[in-house]
């Protein structure tokens, strides 16, 4: 992921292995709640609060989203359909948008 989006590397201070584990845990939490909108909202908002120290912006979400989708495409090849790729883009846009919303609405209040 960092190789595909080197501009995001400076945002993360912890070792890559720790970040990979945290990323996979967060992704797993989100995916496991996709069928329960209320639980999904809680999980994504919680992760958004955990990312308040980062300046999550639309351009950074796009870079991150594109890096993830590119990685999935590279690893899965023809097994990932255009519809699945569009689904991942929508999913990652939702999460990134929620992180931005949490930062805009709550960051000032928590200072």
PDB file of N, CA and C in Angstrom:
ATOM      1  N   UNK A   1       0.828  -1.196   0.000  1.00  0.00           N
ATOM      2  CA  UNK A   1       0.000   0.000   0.000  1.00  0.00           C
ATOM      3  C   UNK A   1       0.871   1.259   0.000  1.00  0.00           C
ATOM      4  N   UNK A   2       1.882   1.285   0.869  1.00  0.00           N
ATOM      5  CA  UNK A   2       2.742   2.469   0.927  1.00  0.00           C
ATOM      6  C   UNK A   2       3.537   2.647  -0.360  1.00  0.00           C
ATOM      7  N   UNK A   3       3.850   1.555  -1.019  1.00  0.00           N
ATOM      8  CA  UNK A   3       4.569   1.671  -2.292  1.00  0.00           C
ATOM      9  C   UNK A   3       3.668   2.294  -3.354  1.00  0.00           C
ATOM     10  N   UNK A   4       2.373   2.000  -3.292  1.00  0.00           N
ATOM     11  CA  UNK A   4       1.427   2.537  -4.266  1.00  0.00           C
ATOM     12  C   UNK A   4       1.047   3.984  -3.947  1.00  0.00           C
ATOM     13  N   UNK A   5       1.164   4.375  -2.687  1.00  0.00           N
ATOM     14  CA  UNK A   5       0.794   5.741  -2.282  1.00  0.00           C
ATOM     15  C   UNK A   5       1.858   6.314  -1.353  1.00  0.00           C
ATOM     16  N   UNK A   6       3.047   6.581  -1.876  1.00  0.00           N
ATOM     17  CA  UNK A   6       4.146   7.062  -1.030  1.00  0.00           C
ATOM     18  C   UNK A   6       3.857   8.397  -0.342  1.00  0.00           C
ATOM     19  N   UNK A   7       2.973   9.202  -0.911  1.00  0.00           N
ATOM     20  CA  UNK A   7       2.666  10.505  -0.298  1.00  0.00           C
ATOM     21  C   UNK A   7       1.960  10.359   1.042  1.00  0.00           C
ATOM     22  N   UNK A   8       1.399   9.186   1.319  1.00  0.00           N
ATOM     23  CA  UNK A   8       0.691   8.969   2.578  1.00  0.00           C
ATOM     24  C   UNK A   8       1.608   8.422   3.676  1.00  0.00           C
ATOM     25  N   UNK A   9       2.801   7.994   3.312  1.00  0.00           N
ATOM     26  CA  UNK A   9       3.705   7.375   4.288  1.00  0.00           C
ATOM     27  C   UNK A   9       4.005   8.282   5.466  1.00  0.00           C
ATOM     28  N   UNK A  10       4.172   9.556   5.214  1.00  0.00           N
ATOM     29  CA  UNK A  10       4.550  10.476   6.290  1.00  0.00           C
ATOM     30  C   UNK A  10       3.451  10.650   7.336  1.00  0.00           C
ATOM     31  N   UNK A  11       2.232  10.269   7.003  1.00  0.00           N
ATOM     32  CA  UNK A  11       1.121  10.413   7.946  1.00  0.00           C
ATOM     33  C   UNK A  11       1.150   9.356   9.048  1.00  0.00           C
ATOM     34  N   UNK A  12       1.815   8.253   8.783  1.00  0.00           N
ATOM     35  CA  UNK A  12       1.806   7.134   9.715  1.00  0.00           C
ATOM     36  C   UNK A  12       3.153   7.007  10.412  1.00  0.00           C
ATOM     37  N   UNK A  13       3.107   7.018  11.729  1.00  0.00           N
ATOM     38  CA  UNK A  13       4.336   7.010  12.531  1.00  0.00           C
ATOM     39  C   UNK A  13       4.716   5.621  13.054  1.00  0.00           C
ATOM     40  N   UNK A  14       3.772   4.694  13.050  1.00  0.00           N
ATOM     41  CA  UNK A  14       4.040   3.362  13.588  1.00  0.00           C
ATOM     42  C   UNK A  14       4.655   2.462  12.516  1.00  0.00           C
ATOM     43  N   UNK A  15       5.315   1.389  12.935  1.00  0.00           N
ATOM     44  CA  UNK A  15       5.930   0.473  11.967  1.00  0.00           C
ATOM     45  C   UNK A  15       4.904  -0.118  10.997  1.00  0.00           C
ATOM     46  N   UNK A  16       5.378  -0.469   9.822  1.00  0.00           N
ATOM     47  CA  UNK A  16       4.494  -1.005   8.773  1.00  0.00           C
ATOM     48  C   UNK A  16       3.711  -2.230   9.226  1.00  0.00           C
ATOM     49  N   UNK A  17       4.357  -3.131   9.944  1.00  0.00           N
ATOM     50  CA  UNK A  17       3.674  -4.355  10.377  1.00  0.00           C
ATOM     51  C   UNK A  17       2.507  -4.021  11.296  1.00  0.00           C
ATOM     52  N   UNK A  18       2.713  -3.060  12.189  1.00  0.00           N
ATOM     53  CA  UNK A  18       1.644  -2.646  13.101  1.00  0.00           C
ATOM     54  C   UNK A  18       0.523  -1.988  12.308  1.00  0.00           C
ATOM     55  N   UNK A  19       0.891  -1.127  11.363  1.00  0.00           N
ATOM     56  CA  UNK A  19      -0.122  -0.455  10.536  1.00  0.00           C
ATOM     57  C   UNK A  19      -0.906  -1.464   9.709  1.00  0.00           C
ATOM     58  N   UNK A  20      -0.239  -2.453   9.170  1.00  0.00           N
ATOM     59  CA  UNK A  20      -0.917  -3.475   8.374  1.00  0.00           C
ATOM     60  C   UNK A  20      -1.925  -4.229   9.226  1.00  0.00           C
ATOM     61  N   UNK A  21      -1.529  -4.564  10.443  1.00  0.00           N
ATOM     62  CA  UNK A  21      -2.440  -5.279  11.348  1.00  0.00           C
ATOM     63  C   UNK A  21      -3.636  -4.399  11.701  1.00  0.00           C
ATOM     64  N   UNK A  22      -3.389  -3.138  12.024  1.00  0.00           N
ATOM     65  CA  UNK A  22      -4.480  -2.213  12.366  1.00  0.00           C
ATOM     66  C   UNK A  22      -5.418  -2.016  11.178  1.00  0.00           C
ATOM     67  N   UNK A  23      -4.834  -1.873   9.990  1.00  0.00           N
ATOM     68  CA  UNK A  23      -5.646  -1.688   8.791  1.00  0.00           C
ATOM     69  C   UNK A  23      -6.552  -2.900   8.562  1.00  0.00           C
ATOM     70  N   UNK A  24      -5.976  -4.084   8.659  1.00  0.00           N
ATOM     71  CA  UNK A  24      -6.763  -5.297   8.430  1.00  0.00           C
ATOM     72  C   UNK A  24      -7.840  -5.470   9.505  1.00  0.00           C
ATOM     73  N   UNK A  25      -7.525  -5.137  10.741  1.00  0.00           N
ATOM     74  CA  UNK A  25      -8.525  -5.225  11.813  1.00  0.00           C
ATOM     75  C   UNK A  25      -9.672  -4.244  11.570  1.00  0.00           C
ATOM     76  N   UNK A  26      -9.339  -3.021  11.189  1.00  0.00           N
ATOM     77  CA  UNK A  26     -10.368  -2.034  10.899  1.00  0.00           C
ATOM     78  C   UNK A  26     -11.220  -2.436   9.710  1.00  0.00           C
ATOM     79  N   UNK A  27     -10.582  -2.911   8.668  1.00  0.00           N
ATOM     80  CA  UNK A  27     -11.294  -3.365   7.477  1.00  0.00           C
ATOM     81  C   UNK A  27     -12.224  -4.526   7.834  1.00  0.00           C
ATOM     82  N   UNK A  28     -11.733  -5.438   8.642  1.00  0.00           N
ATOM     83  CA  UNK A  28     -12.535  -6.583   9.073  1.00  0.00           C
ATOM     84  C   UNK A  28     -13.759  -6.122   9.875  1.00  0.00           C
ATOM     85  N   UNK A  29     -13.556  -5.171  10.784  1.00  0.00           N
ATOM     86  CA  UNK A  29     -14.676  -4.638  11.567  1.00  0.00           C
ATOM     87  C   UNK A  29     -15.734  -4.025  10.663  1.00  0.00           C
ATOM     88  N   UNK A  30     -15.296  -3.238   9.696  1.00  0.00           N
ATOM     89  CA  UNK A  30     -16.243  -2.576   8.800  1.00  0.00           C
ATOM     90  C   UNK A  30     -16.993  -3.602   7.962  1.00  0.00           C
ATOM     91  N   UNK A  31     -16.272  -4.520   7.360  1.00  0.00           N
ATOM     92  CA  UNK A  31     -16.898  -5.525   6.490  1.00  0.00           C
ATOM     93  C   UNK A  31     -17.884  -6.376   7.270  1.00  0.00           C
ATOM     94  N   UNK A  32     -17.553  -6.707   8.514  1.00  0.00           N
ATOM     95  CA  UNK A  32     -18.451  -7.530   9.324  1.00  0.00           C
ATOM     96  C   UNK A  32     -19.734  -6.821   9.728  1.00  0.00           C
ATOM     97  N   UNK A  33     -19.781  -5.503   9.575  1.00  0.00           N
ATOM     98  CA  UNK A  33     -21.000  -4.771   9.937  1.00  0.00           C
ATOM     99  C   UNK A  33     -21.749  -4.224   8.726  1.00  0.00           C
ATOM    100  N   UNK A  34     -21.350  -4.585   7.525  1.00  0.00           N
ATOM    101  CA  UNK A  34     -21.981  -4.037   6.326  1.00  0.00           C
ATOM    102  C   UNK A  34     -23.483  -4.323   6.258  1.00  0.00           C
ATOM    103  N   UNK A  35     -23.924  -5.416   6.829  1.00  0.00           N
ATOM    104  CA  UNK A  35     -25.355  -5.763   6.773  1.00  0.00           C
ATOM    105  C   UNK A  35     -26.165  -5.113   7.886  1.00  0.00           C
ATOM    106  N   UNK A  36     -25.507  -4.380   8.766  1.00  0.00           N
ATOM    107  CA  UNK A  36     -26.178  -3.724   9.890  1.00  0.00           C
ATOM    108  C   UNK A  36     -25.821  -2.240   9.877  1.00  0.00           C
ATOM    109  N   UNK A  37     -26.637  -1.414   9.207  1.00  0.00           N
ATOM    110  CA  UNK A  37     -26.282   0.004   9.046  1.00  0.00           C
ATOM    111  C   UNK A  37     -25.977   0.744  10.353  1.00  0.00           C
ATOM    112  N   UNK A  38     -26.715   0.470  11.412  1.00  0.00           N
ATOM    113  CA  UNK A  38     -26.456   1.157  12.685  1.00  0.00           C
ATOM    114  C   UNK A  38     -25.093   0.781  13.241  1.00  0.00           C
ATOM    115  N   UNK A  39     -24.767  -0.500  13.199  1.00  0.00           N
ATOM    116  CA  UNK A  39     -23.461  -0.961  13.682  1.00  0.00           C
ATOM    117  C   UNK A  39     -22.345  -0.437  12.780  1.00  0.00           C
ATOM    118  N   UNK A  40     -22.600  -0.402  11.478  1.00  0.00           N
ATOM    119  CA  UNK A  40     -21.610   0.114  10.530  1.00  0.00           C
ATOM    120  C   UNK A  40     -21.291   1.568  10.853  1.00  0.00           C
ATOM    121  N   UNK A  41     -22.321   2.348  11.120  1.00  0.00           N
ATOM    122  CA  UNK A  41     -22.126   3.766  11.452  1.00  0.00           C
ATOM    123  C   UNK A  41     -21.267   3.914  12.701  1.00  0.00           C
ATOM    124  N   UNK A  42     -21.532   3.110  13.714  1.00  0.00           N
ATOM    125  CA  UNK A  42     -20.759   3.175  14.960  1.00  0.00           C
ATOM    126  C   UNK A  42     -19.300   2.808  14.706  1.00  0.00           C
ATOM    127  N   UNK A  43     -19.071   1.736  13.967  1.00  0.00           N
ATOM    128  CA  UNK A  43     -17.698   1.284  13.695  1.00  0.00           C
ATOM    129  C   UNK A  43     -16.937   2.342  12.896  1.00  0.00           C
ATOM    130  N   UNK A  44     -17.553   2.869  11.843  1.00  0.00           N
ATOM    131  CA  UNK A  44     -16.863   3.848  10.995  1.00  0.00           C
ATOM    132  C   UNK A  44     -16.626   5.151  11.764  1.00  0.00           C
ATOM    133  N   UNK A  45     -17.603   5.583  12.555  1.00  0.00           N
ATOM    134  CA  UNK A  45     -17.395   6.791  13.361  1.00  0.00           C
ATOM    135  C   UNK A  45     -16.277   6.588  14.382  1.00  0.00           C
ATOM    136  N   UNK A  46     -16.247   5.423  15.002  1.00  0.00           N
ATOM    137  CA  UNK A  46     -15.197   5.123  15.977  1.00  0.00           C
ATOM    138  C   UNK A  46     -13.830   5.176  15.313  1.00  0.00           C
ATOM    139  N   UNK A  47     -13.712   4.573  14.145  1.00  0.00           N
ATOM    140  CA  UNK A  47     -12.449   4.623  13.411  1.00  0.00           C
ATOM    141  C   UNK A  47     -12.125   6.060  12.998  1.00  0.00           C
ATOM    142  N   UNK A  48     -13.153   6.827  12.661  1.00  0.00           N
ATOM    143  CA  UNK A  48     -12.950   8.233  12.322  1.00  0.00           C
ATOM    144  C   UNK A  48     -12.356   9.007  13.489  1.00  0.00           C
ATOM    145  N   UNK A  49     -12.861   8.755  14.702  1.00  0.00           N
ATOM    146  CA  UNK A  49     -12.309   9.412  15.888  1.00  0.00           C
ATOM    147  C   UNK A  49     -10.866   8.989  16.126  1.00  0.00           C
ATOM    148  N   UNK A  50     -10.552   7.741  15.803  1.00  0.00           N
ATOM    149  CA  UNK A  50      -9.180   7.268  15.968  1.00  0.00           C
ATOM    150  C   UNK A  50      -8.233   7.907  14.944  1.00  0.00           C
ATOM    151  N   UNK A  51      -8.786   8.503  13.903  1.00  0.00           N
ATOM    152  CA  UNK A  51      -7.969   9.147  12.868  1.00  0.00           C
ATOM    153  C   UNK A  51      -8.008  10.674  12.955  1.00  0.00           C
ATOM    154  N   UNK A  52      -8.505  11.218  14.052  1.00  0.00           N
ATOM    155  CA  UNK A  52      -8.589  12.671  14.192  1.00  0.00           C
ATOM    156  C   UNK A  52      -7.221  13.351  14.154  1.00  0.00           C
ATOM    157  N   UNK A  53      -6.175  12.634  14.520  1.00  0.00           N
ATOM    158  CA  UNK A  53      -4.844  13.233  14.510  1.00  0.00           C
ATOM    159  C   UNK A  53      -4.281  13.387  13.099  1.00  0.00           C
ATOM    160  N   UNK A  54      -4.931  12.765  12.133  1.00  0.00           N
ATOM    161  CA  UNK A  54      -4.508  12.873  10.737  1.00  0.00           C
ATOM    162  C   UNK A  54      -5.433  13.841  10.011  1.00  0.00           C
ATOM    163  N   UNK A  55      -4.891  14.580   9.097  1.00  0.00           N
ATOM    164  CA  UNK A  55      -5.744  15.459   8.309  1.00  0.00           C
ATOM    165  C   UNK A  55      -6.267  14.667   7.115  1.00  0.00           C
ATOM    166  N   UNK A  56      -7.398  14.004   7.327  1.00  0.00           N
ATOM    167  CA  UNK A  56      -8.021  13.232   6.256  1.00  0.00           C
ATOM    168  C   UNK A  56      -8.746  14.228   5.349  1.00  0.00           C
ATOM    169  N   UNK A  57      -8.372  14.216   4.073  1.00  0.00           N
ATOM    170  CA  UNK A  57      -8.954  15.132   3.094  1.00  0.00           C
ATOM    171  C   UNK A  57      -9.457  14.329   1.897  1.00  0.00           C
ATOM    172  N   UNK A  58     -10.290  14.951   1.072  1.00  0.00           N
ATOM    173  CA  UNK A  58     -10.793  14.266  -0.119  1.00  0.00           C
ATOM    174  C   UNK A  58      -9.642  13.798  -1.013  1.00  0.00           C
ATOM    175  N   UNK A  59      -8.649  14.638  -1.318  1.00  0.00           N
ATOM    176  CA  UNK A  59      -7.549  14.144  -2.166  1.00  0.00           C
ATOM    177  C   UNK A  59      -6.811  12.955  -1.546  1.00  0.00           C
ATOM    178  N   UNK A  60      -6.630  12.964  -0.239  1.00  0.00           N
ATOM    179  CA  UNK A  60      -5.945  11.833   0.410  1.00  0.00           C
ATOM    180  C   UNK A  60      -6.802  10.582   0.389  1.00  0.00           C
ATOM    181  N   UNK A  61      -8.111  10.745   0.542  1.00  0.00           N
ATOM    182  CA  UNK A  61      -9.020   9.593   0.450  1.00  0.00           C
ATOM    183  C   UNK A  61      -8.931   8.994  -0.950  1.00  0.00           C
ATOM    184  N   UNK A  62      -8.901   9.840  -1.969  1.00  0.00           N
ATOM    185  CA  UNK A  62      -8.815   9.366  -3.351  1.00  0.00           C
ATOM    186  C   UNK A  62      -7.508   8.613  -3.578  1.00  0.00           C
ATOM    187  N   UNK A  63      -6.403   9.148  -3.083  1.00  0.00           N
ATOM    188  CA  UNK A  63      -5.107   8.481  -3.227  1.00  0.00           C
ATOM    189  C   UNK A  63      -5.148   7.122  -2.537  1.00  0.00           C
ATOM    190  N   UNK A  64      -5.661   7.095  -1.304  1.00  0.00           N
ATOM    191  CA  UNK A  64      -5.744   5.856  -0.535  1.00  0.00           C
ATOM    192  C   UNK A  64      -6.657   4.850  -1.241  1.00  0.00           C
ATOM    193  N   UNK A  65      -7.844   5.310  -1.650  1.00  0.00           N
ATOM    194  CA  UNK A  65      -8.812   4.437  -2.334  1.00  0.00           C
ATOM    195  C   UNK A  65      -8.200   3.841  -3.593  1.00  0.00           C
ATOM    196  N   UNK A  66      -7.603   4.689  -4.410  1.00  0.00           N
ATOM    197  CA  UNK A  66      -7.024   4.207  -5.663  1.00  0.00           C
ATOM    198  C   UNK A  66      -5.889   3.222  -5.419  1.00  0.00           C
ATOM    199  N   UNK A  67      -5.097   3.447  -4.373  1.00  0.00           N
ATOM    200  CA  UNK A  67      -4.005   2.526  -4.053  1.00  0.00           C
ATOM    201  C   UNK A  67      -4.555   1.161  -3.640  1.00  0.00           C
ATOM    202  N   UNK A  68      -5.612   1.168  -2.826  1.00  0.00           N
ATOM    203  CA  UNK A  68      -6.216  -0.102  -2.390  1.00  0.00           C
ATOM    204  C   UNK A  68      -6.812  -0.847  -3.578  1.00  0.00           C
ATOM    205  N   UNK A  69      -7.578  -0.142  -4.399  1.00  0.00           N
ATOM    206  CA  UNK A  69      -8.227  -0.784  -5.548  1.00  0.00           C
ATOM    207  C   UNK A  69      -7.178  -1.290  -6.537  1.00  0.00           C
ATOM    208  N   UNK A  70      -6.127  -0.515  -6.738  1.00  0.00           N
ATOM    209  CA  UNK A  70      -5.039  -0.947  -7.628  1.00  0.00           C
ATOM    210  C   UNK A  70      -4.362  -2.208  -7.085  1.00  0.00           C
ATOM    211  N   UNK A  71      -4.152  -2.239  -5.778  1.00  0.00           N
ATOM    212  CA  UNK A  71      -3.550  -3.409  -5.150  1.00  0.00           C
ATOM    213  C   UNK A  71      -4.447  -4.642  -5.297  1.00  0.00           C
ATOM    214  N   UNK A  72      -5.751  -4.451  -5.074  1.00  0.00           N
ATOM    215  CA  UNK A  72      -6.692  -5.565  -5.256  1.00  0.00           C
ATOM    216  C   UNK A  72      -6.660  -6.069  -6.698  1.00  0.00           C
ATOM    217  N   UNK A  73      -6.651  -5.149  -7.636  1.00  0.00           N
ATOM    218  CA  UNK A  73      -6.627  -5.528  -9.045  1.00  0.00           C
ATOM    219  C   UNK A  73      -5.337  -6.265  -9.397  1.00  0.00           C
ATOM    220  N   UNK A  74      -4.228  -5.786  -8.852  1.00  0.00           N
ATOM    221  CA  UNK A  74      -2.941  -6.418  -9.120  1.00  0.00           C
ATOM    222  C   UNK A  74      -2.901  -7.841  -8.541  1.00  0.00           C
ATOM    223  N   UNK A  75      -3.405  -7.990  -7.322  1.00  0.00           N
ATOM    224  CA  UNK A  75      -3.361  -9.296  -6.661  1.00  0.00           C
ATOM    225  C   UNK A  75      -4.382 -10.287  -7.233  1.00  0.00           C
ATOM    226  N   UNK A  76      -5.552  -9.790  -7.615  1.00  0.00           N
ATOM    227  CA  UNK A  76      -6.628 -10.676  -8.044  1.00  0.00           C
ATOM    228  C   UNK A  76      -6.734 -10.836  -9.557  1.00  0.00           C
ATOM    229  N   UNK A  77      -6.128  -9.913 -10.293  1.00  0.00           N
ATOM    230  CA  UNK A  77      -6.162 -10.009 -11.756  1.00  0.00           C
ATOM    231  C   UNK A  77      -7.586  -9.990 -12.286  1.00  0.00           C
ATOM    232  N   UNK A  78      -7.871 -10.929 -13.170  1.00  0.00           N
ATOM    233  CA  UNK A  78      -9.191 -10.999 -13.808  1.00  0.00           C
ATOM    234  C   UNK A  78     -10.284 -11.488 -12.864  1.00  0.00           C
ATOM    235  N   UNK A  79      -9.899 -11.979 -11.696  1.00  0.00           N
ATOM    236  CA  UNK A  79     -10.899 -12.497 -10.749  1.00  0.00           C
ATOM    237  C   UNK A  79     -11.723 -11.374 -10.124  1.00  0.00           C
ATOM    238  N   UNK A  80     -11.227 -10.155 -10.150  1.00  0.00           N
ATOM    239  CA  UNK A  80     -12.000  -9.035  -9.610  1.00  0.00           C
ATOM    240  C   UNK A  80     -12.722  -8.349 -10.774  1.00  0.00           C
ATOM    241  N   UNK A  81     -14.018  -8.297 -10.670  1.00  0.00           N
ATOM    242  CA  UNK A  81     -14.839  -7.749 -11.751  1.00  0.00           C
ATOM    243  C   UNK A  81     -14.910  -6.225 -11.656  1.00  0.00           C
ATOM    244  N   UNK A  82     -15.285  -5.576 -12.739  1.00  0.00           N
ATOM    245  CA  UNK A  82     -15.489  -4.123 -12.683  1.00  0.00           C
ATOM    246  C   UNK A  82     -16.528  -3.733 -11.622  1.00  0.00           C
ATOM    247  N   UNK A  83     -17.559  -4.549 -11.448  1.00  0.00           N
ATOM    248  CA  UNK A  83     -18.568  -4.252 -10.437  1.00  0.00           C
ATOM    249  C   UNK A  83     -17.971  -4.351  -9.032  1.00  0.00           C
ATOM    250  N   UNK A  84     -17.121  -5.327  -8.809  1.00  0.00           N
ATOM    251  CA  UNK A  84     -16.466  -5.462  -7.503  1.00  0.00           C
ATOM    252  C   UNK A  84     -15.544  -4.274  -7.251  1.00  0.00           C
ATOM    253  N   UNK A  85     -14.837  -3.842  -8.276  1.00  0.00           N
ATOM    254  CA  UNK A  85     -13.947  -2.677  -8.117  1.00  0.00           C
ATOM    255  C   UNK A  85     -14.760  -1.425  -7.813  1.00  0.00           C
ATOM    256  N   UNK A  86     -15.888  -1.273  -8.485  1.00  0.00           N
ATOM    257  CA  UNK A  86     -16.759  -0.124  -8.214  1.00  0.00           C
ATOM    258  C   UNK A  86     -17.295  -0.202  -6.784  1.00  0.00           C
ATOM    259  N   UNK A  87     -17.609  -1.401  -6.336  1.00  0.00           N
ATOM    260  CA  UNK A  87     -18.078  -1.593  -4.961  1.00  0.00           C
ATOM    261  C   UNK A  87     -17.013  -1.196  -3.949  1.00  0.00           C
ATOM    262  N   UNK A  88     -15.775  -1.594  -4.194  1.00  0.00           N
ATOM    263  CA  UNK A  88     -14.678  -1.203  -3.305  1.00  0.00           C
ATOM    264  C   UNK A  88     -14.484   0.306  -3.294  1.00  0.00           C
ATOM    265  N   UNK A  89     -14.597   0.932  -4.465  1.00  0.00           N
ATOM    266  CA  UNK A  89     -14.465   2.397  -4.526  1.00  0.00           C
ATOM    267  C   UNK A  89     -15.566   3.059  -3.708  1.00  0.00           C
ATOM    268  N   UNK A  90     -16.791   2.591  -3.852  1.00  0.00           N
ATOM    269  CA  UNK A  90     -17.914   3.149  -3.091  1.00  0.00           C
ATOM    270  C   UNK A  90     -17.708   2.952  -1.598  1.00  0.00           C
ATOM    271  N   UNK A  91     -17.301   1.762  -1.239  1.00  0.00           N
ATOM    272  CA  UNK A  91     -17.048   1.414   0.162  1.00  0.00           C
ATOM    273  C   UNK A  91     -15.974   2.320   0.770  1.00  0.00           C
ATOM    274  N   UNK A  92     -14.862   2.477   0.072  1.00  0.00           N
ATOM    275  CA  UNK A  92     -13.759   3.295   0.585  1.00  0.00           C
ATOM    276  C   UNK A  92     -14.102   4.788   0.571  1.00  0.00           C
ATOM    277  N   UNK A  93     -14.913   5.214  -0.398  1.00  0.00           N
ATOM    278  CA  UNK A  93     -15.389   6.601  -0.397  1.00  0.00           C
ATOM    279  C   UNK A  93     -16.263   6.866   0.826  1.00  0.00           C
ATOM    280  N   UNK A  94     -17.115   5.906   1.165  1.00  0.00           N
ATOM    281  CA  UNK A  94     -17.989   6.048   2.339  1.00  0.00           C
ATOM    282  C   UNK A  94     -17.151   6.189   3.607  1.00  0.00           C
ATOM    283  N   UNK A  95     -16.187   5.311   3.776  1.00  0.00           N
ATOM    284  CA  UNK A  95     -15.345   5.337   4.975  1.00  0.00           C
ATOM    285  C   UNK A  95     -14.550   6.646   5.024  1.00  0.00           C
ATOM    286  N   UNK A  96     -13.926   7.005   3.924  1.00  0.00           N
ATOM    287  CA  UNK A  96     -13.158   8.252   3.891  1.00  0.00           C
ATOM    288  C   UNK A  96     -14.029   9.466   4.146  1.00  0.00           C
ATOM    289  N   UNK A  97     -15.209   9.481   3.565  1.00  0.00           N
ATOM    290  CA  UNK A  97     -16.142  10.582   3.787  1.00  0.00           C
ATOM    291  C   UNK A  97     -16.567  10.671   5.240  1.00  0.00           C
ATOM    292  N   UNK A  98     -16.768   9.524   5.862  1.00  0.00           N
ATOM    293  CA  UNK A  98     -17.140   9.505   7.283  1.00  0.00           C
ATOM    294  C   UNK A  98     -16.003  10.043   8.143  1.00  0.00           C
ATOM    295  N   UNK A  99     -14.770   9.689   7.816  1.00  0.00           N
ATOM    296  CA  UNK A  99     -13.615  10.199   8.564  1.00  0.00           C
ATOM    297  C   UNK A  99     -13.546  11.726   8.448  1.00  0.00           C
ATOM    298  N   UNK A 100     -13.783  12.230   7.240  1.00  0.00           N
ATOM    299  CA  UNK A 100     -13.761  13.685   7.025  1.00  0.00           C
ATOM    300  C   UNK A 100     -14.889  14.340   7.821  1.00  0.00           C
ATOM    301  N   UNK A 101     -16.067  13.756   7.782  1.00  0.00           N
ATOM    302  CA  UNK A 101     -17.212  14.290   8.527  1.00  0.00           C
ATOM    303  C   UNK A 101     -16.901  14.367  10.021  1.00  0.00           C
ATOM    304  N   UNK A 102     -16.358  13.297  10.574  1.00  0.00           N
ATOM    305  CA  UNK A 102     -16.027  13.271  12.006  1.00  0.00           C
ATOM    306  C   UNK A 102     -15.017  14.367  12.328  1.00  0.00           C
ATOM    307  N   UNK A 103     -14.009  14.526  11.483  1.00  0.00           N
ATOM    308  CA  UNK A 103     -12.997  15.559  11.732  1.00  0.00           C
ATOM    309  C   UNK A 103     -13.615  16.949  11.683  1.00  0.00           C
ATOM    310  N   UNK A 104     -14.439  17.205  10.676  1.00  0.00           N
ATOM    311  CA  UNK A 104     -15.047  18.537  10.535  1.00  0.00           C
ATOM    312  C   UNK A 104     -16.016  18.833  11.673  1.00  0.00           C
ATOM    313  N   UNK A 105     -16.828  17.866  12.054  1.00  0.00           N
ATOM    314  CA  UNK A 105     -17.869  18.101  13.057  1.00  0.00           C
ATOM    315  C   UNK A 105     -17.383  18.057  14.500  1.00  0.00           C
ATOM    316  N   UNK A 106     -16.355  17.241  14.778  1.00  0.00           N
ATOM    317  CA  UNK A 106     -16.001  17.005  16.180  1.00  0.00           C
ATOM    318  C   UNK A 106     -14.611  17.434  16.610  1.00  0.00           C
ATOM    319  N   UNK A 107     -13.692  17.632  15.693  1.00  0.00           N
ATOM    320  CA  UNK A 107     -12.302  17.921  16.071  1.00  0.00           C
ATOM    321  C   UNK A 107     -12.201  19.177  16.935  1.00  0.00           C
ATOM    322  N   UNK A 108     -12.880  20.244  16.565  1.00  0.00           N
ATOM    323  CA  UNK A 108     -12.820  21.490  17.330  1.00  0.00           C
ATOM    324  C   UNK A 108     -13.380  21.317  18.733  1.00  0.00           C
ATOM    325  N   UNK A 109     -14.450  20.567  18.846  1.00  0.00           N
ATOM    326  CA  UNK A 109     -15.097  20.362  20.146  1.00  0.00           C
ATOM    327  C   UNK A 109     -14.217  19.591  21.113  1.00  0.00           C
ATOM    328  N   UNK A 110     -13.345  18.739  20.570  1.00  0.00           N
ATOM    329  CA  UNK A 110     -12.527  17.877  21.428  1.00  0.00           C
ATOM    330  C   UNK A 110     -11.206  18.504  21.828  1.00  0.00           C
ATOM    331  N   UNK A 111     -10.896  19.699  21.316  1.00  0.00           N
ATOM    332  CA  UNK A 111      -9.619  20.344  21.662  1.00  0.00           C
ATOM    333  C   UNK A 111      -9.664  20.950  23.029  1.00  0.00           C
TER     334      UNK A 111
END
